[in-house]
Amino acid sequence: MDYPEPFKAEMFDRIDETEDERFYQMARKVVHIDEPAIAAVGDFIQTAFAPNGVLLDLMSSWRSHLPQGFAKQRLVGLGLNMEEMADNPDLDDYVVHNLNTDPSLPFEDETFHGALVTVSIQYMVKPLEVFAEVGRVLKPGAPFAVFFSNRMFPTKAVRIWQTIRDAGRRELVEKYFQLTDGFEAPLFYDLSPNPGQSDPLYVVCARTKSAAD
């Protein structure tokens, strides 16, 4: 694809360019952030996502970190490892799909009341195409929350993510939203529960534009 300014294609290169299916074929049932950060994810979901909705967990794994008792109609996971998603107690359904080779989402327009990516945005090589697809499958006014920390599989993280730090990563995710039609202005929140003691946690969240916009 042609990348708009300020991006260049090489910014989304990775050390390991082998097939993602090969890298993720072995189930890794580990969490990438500690318990206080996980709790902060759940607290944000509780406040930003309306109850009883149909939600989409992109780049899903064996845990979605929804808060205990969160009322949902349905949570659909989309990820690369079937075993991991089958072991995720929050998921009601899941789809094995590689967004890096096919950024289109296998869902109808305006299917979901909200979407999230949790500490996996650093692996997305076609973020603008994926964000556009997320905007398509979300209902008007629905939130899309992108959580990130400083943890990663370095060989699979895109180059630009590894060359910047937390403030730059915030600006990067904000830019993904700003360059995608269909979203309101993104909002940033520092959710780090115990700065300097536990894992940092940040989220950039934007809502799809309403029909009146």
PDB file of N, CA and C in Angstrom, residues 106-144:
ATOM      1  N   PRO A 106     -13.863 -10.230   8.586  1.00  0.00           N
ATOM      2  CA  PRO A 106     -14.925 -11.085   8.049  1.00  0.00           C
ATOM      3  C   PRO A 106     -16.263 -10.887   8.757  1.00  0.00           C
ATOM      4  N   PHE A 107     -16.700  -9.634   8.845  1.00  0.00           N
ATOM      5  CA  PHE A 107     -17.948  -9.311   9.525  1.00  0.00           C
ATOM      6  C   PHE A 107     -18.734  -8.285   8.706  1.00  0.00           C
ATOM      7  N   GLU A 108     -20.033  -8.261   8.922  1.00  0.00           N
ATOM      8  CA  GLU A 108     -20.899  -7.308   8.234  1.00  0.00           C
ATOM      9  C   GLU A 108     -20.709  -5.896   8.795  1.00  0.00           C
ATOM     10  N   ASP A 109     -21.114  -4.901   8.027  1.00  0.00           N
ATOM     11  CA  ASP A 109     -21.071  -3.517   8.489  1.00  0.00           C
ATOM     12  C   ASP A 109     -21.891  -3.352   9.773  1.00  0.00           C
ATOM     13  N   GLU A 110     -21.383  -2.499  10.656  1.00  0.00           N
ATOM     14  CA  GLU A 110     -22.098  -2.095  11.875  1.00  0.00           C
ATOM     15  C   GLU A 110     -22.586  -3.293  12.687  1.00  0.00           C
ATOM     16  N   THR A 111     -21.683  -4.254  12.878  1.00  0.00           N
ATOM     17  CA  THR A 111     -22.007  -5.451  13.654  1.00  0.00           C
ATOM     18  C   THR A 111     -21.804  -5.244  15.151  1.00  0.00           C
ATOM     19  N   PHE A 112     -20.770  -4.476  15.527  1.00  0.00           N
ATOM     20  CA  PHE A 112     -20.309  -4.461  16.912  1.00  0.00           C
ATOM     21  C   PHE A 112     -20.588  -3.138  17.619  1.00  0.00           C
ATOM     22  N   HIS A 113     -20.782  -3.252  18.940  1.00  0.00           N
ATOM     23  CA  HIS A 113     -20.979  -2.082  19.797  1.00  0.00           C
ATOM     24  C   HIS A 113     -19.659  -1.566  20.370  1.00  0.00           C
ATOM     25  N   GLY A 114     -18.567  -2.244  20.122  1.00  0.00           N
ATOM     26  CA  GLY A 114     -17.266  -1.812  20.609  1.00  0.00           C
ATOM     27  C   GLY A 114     -16.190  -2.791  20.181  1.00  0.00           C
ATOM     28  N   ALA A 115     -14.938  -2.313  20.159  1.00  0.00           N
ATOM     29  CA  ALA A 115     -13.805  -3.160  19.779  1.00  0.00           C
ATOM     30  C   ALA A 115     -12.599  -2.782  20.622  1.00  0.00           C
ATOM     31  N   LEU A 116     -11.699  -3.743  20.795  1.00  0.00           N
ATOM     32  CA  LEU A 116     -10.486  -3.488  21.551  1.00  0.00           C
ATOM     33  C   LEU A 116      -9.312  -4.274  20.994  1.00  0.00           C
ATOM     34  N   VAL A 117      -8.124  -3.703  21.173  1.00  0.00           N
ATOM     35  CA  VAL A 117      -6.848  -4.384  20.938  1.00  0.00           C
ATOM     36  C   VAL A 117      -6.051  -4.206  22.220  1.00  0.00           C
ATOM     37  N   THR A 118      -5.621  -5.304  22.811  1.00  0.00           N
ATOM     38  CA  THR A 118      -4.943  -5.233  24.104  1.00  0.00           C
ATOM     39  C   THR A 118      -3.500  -5.693  23.968  1.00  0.00           C
ATOM     40  N   VAL A 119      -2.594  -4.770  24.159  1.00  0.00           N
ATOM     41  CA  VAL A 119      -1.129  -4.947  24.103  1.00  0.00           C
ATOM     42  C   VAL A 119      -0.676  -5.782  22.903  1.00  0.00           C
ATOM     43  N   SER A 120      -1.269  -5.502  21.736  1.00  0.00           N
ATOM     44  CA  SER A 120      -0.872  -6.181  20.501  1.00  0.00           C
ATOM     45  C   SER A 120      -0.733  -5.241  19.316  1.00  0.00           C
ATOM     46  N   ILE A 121      -0.994  -3.963  19.508  1.00  0.00           N
ATOM     47  CA  ILE A 121      -0.947  -3.023  18.388  1.00  0.00           C
ATOM     48  C   ILE A 121       0.438  -2.963  17.761  1.00  0.00           C
ATOM     49  N   GLN A 122       1.478  -3.286  18.533  1.00  0.00           N
ATOM     50  CA  GLN A 122       2.859  -3.217  18.039  1.00  0.00           C
ATOM     51  C   GLN A 122       3.154  -4.246  16.952  1.00  0.00           C
ATOM     52  N   TYR A 123       2.277  -5.216  16.771  1.00  0.00           N
ATOM     53  CA  TYR A 123       2.487  -6.256  15.761  1.00  0.00           C
ATOM     54  C   TYR A 123       1.720  -5.988  14.465  1.00  0.00           C
ATOM     55  N   MET A 124       0.974  -4.916  14.411  1.00  0.00           N
ATOM     56  CA  MET A 124       0.104  -4.644  13.267  1.00  0.00           C
ATOM     57  C   MET A 124       0.892  -3.959  12.152  1.00  0.00           C
ATOM     58  N   VAL A 125       1.013  -4.616  10.999  1.00  0.00           N
ATOM     59  CA  VAL A 125       1.821  -4.066   9.908  1.00  0.00           C
ATOM     60  C   VAL A 125       0.990  -3.245   8.913  1.00  0.00           C
ATOM     61  N   LYS A 126      -0.319  -3.348   8.985  1.00  0.00           N
ATOM     62  CA  LYS A 126      -1.198  -2.563   8.108  1.00  0.00           C
ATOM     63  C   LYS A 126      -2.247  -1.843   8.955  1.00  0.00           C
ATOM     64  N   PRO A 127      -1.801  -1.013   9.884  1.00  0.00           N
ATOM     65  CA  PRO A 127      -2.742  -0.438  10.853  1.00  0.00           C
ATOM     66  C   PRO A 127      -3.828   0.428  10.239  1.00  0.00           C
ATOM     67  N   LEU A 128      -3.507   1.197   9.215  1.00  0.00           N
ATOM     68  CA  LEU A 128      -4.519   2.094   8.654  1.00  0.00           C
ATOM     69  C   LEU A 128      -5.640   1.309   7.979  1.00  0.00           C
ATOM     70  N   GLU A 129      -5.281   0.233   7.315  1.00  0.00           N
ATOM     71  CA  GLU A 129      -6.302  -0.602   6.685  1.00  0.00           C
ATOM     72  C   GLU A 129      -7.154  -1.305   7.737  1.00  0.00           C
ATOM     73  N   VAL A 130      -6.503  -1.779   8.801  1.00  0.00           N
ATOM     74  CA  VAL A 130      -7.249  -2.450   9.865  1.00  0.00           C
ATOM     75  C   VAL A 130      -8.172  -1.465  10.574  1.00  0.00           C
ATOM     76  N   PHE A 131      -7.668  -0.272  10.889  1.00  0.00           N
ATOM     77  CA  PHE A 131      -8.501   0.715  11.569  1.00  0.00           C
ATOM     78  C   PHE A 131      -9.712   1.089  10.714  1.00  0.00           C
ATOM     79  N   ALA A 132      -9.517   1.196   9.415  1.00  0.00           N
ATOM     80  CA  ALA A 132     -10.649   1.486   8.533  1.00  0.00           C
ATOM     81  C   ALA A 132     -11.688   0.373   8.587  1.00  0.00           C
ATOM     82  N   GLU A 133     -11.216  -0.861   8.643  1.00  0.00           N
ATOM     83  CA  GLU A 133     -12.127  -1.998   8.738  1.00  0.00           C
ATOM     84  C   GLU A 133     -12.857  -2.015  10.081  1.00  0.00           C
ATOM     85  N   VAL A 134     -12.142  -1.674  11.140  1.00  0.00           N
ATOM     86  CA  VAL A 134     -12.797  -1.604  12.448  1.00  0.00           C
ATOM     87  C   VAL A 134     -13.908  -0.554  12.413  1.00  0.00           C
ATOM     88  N   GLY A 135     -13.618   0.591  11.817  1.00  0.00           N
ATOM     89  CA  GLY A 135     -14.645   1.617  11.689  1.00  0.00           C
ATOM     90  C   GLY A 135     -15.856   1.132  10.915  1.00  0.00           C
ATOM     91  N   ARG A 136     -15.623   0.288   9.934  1.00  0.00           N
ATOM     92  CA  ARG A 136     -16.730  -0.243   9.124  1.00  0.00           C
ATOM     93  C   ARG A 136     -17.625  -1.173   9.930  1.00  0.00           C
ATOM     94  N   VAL A 137     -17.024  -2.042  10.757  1.00  0.00           N
ATOM     95  CA  VAL A 137     -17.819  -3.065  11.452  1.00  0.00           C
ATOM     96  C   VAL A 137     -18.401  -2.565  12.771  1.00  0.00           C
ATOM     97  N   LEU A 138     -17.999  -1.362  13.216  1.00  0.00           N
ATOM     98  CA  LEU A 138     -18.565  -0.796  14.435  1.00  0.00           C
ATOM     99  C   LEU A 138     -19.836  -0.005  14.135  1.00  0.00           C
ATOM    100  N   LYS A 139     -20.738  -0.015  15.079  1.00  0.00           N
ATOM    101  CA  LYS A 139     -21.934   0.813  14.979  1.00  0.00           C
ATOM    102  C   LYS A 139     -21.566   2.277  15.223  1.00  0.00           C
ATOM    103  N   PRO A 140     -22.366   3.227  14.751  1.00  0.00           N
ATOM    104  CA  PRO A 140     -22.084   4.645  15.016  1.00  0.00           C
ATOM    105  C   PRO A 140     -21.984   4.927  16.517  1.00  0.00           C
ATOM    106  N   GLY A 141     -20.963   5.692  16.883  1.00  0.00           N
ATOM    107  CA  GLY A 141     -20.769   6.046  18.288  1.00  0.00           C
ATOM    108  C   GLY A 141     -20.106   4.983  19.130  1.00  0.00           C
ATOM    109  N   ALA A 142     -19.651   3.898  18.510  1.00  0.00           N
ATOM    110  CA  ALA A 142     -19.044   2.796  19.261  1.00  0.00           C
ATOM    111  C   ALA A 142     -17.570   3.071  19.545  1.00  0.00           C
ATOM    112  N   PRO A 143     -17.056   2.645  20.706  1.00  0.00           N
ATOM    113  CA  PRO A 143     -15.660   2.878  21.045  1.00  0.00           C
ATOM    114  C   PRO A 143     -14.728   1.811  20.472  1.00  0.00           C
ATOM    115  N   PHE A 144     -13.530   2.255  20.109  1.00  0.00           N
ATOM    116  CA  PHE A 144     -12.432   1.359  19.743  1.00  0.00           C
ATOM    117  C   PHE A 144     -11.269   1.723  20.657  1.00  0.00           C
TER     118      PHE A 144
END
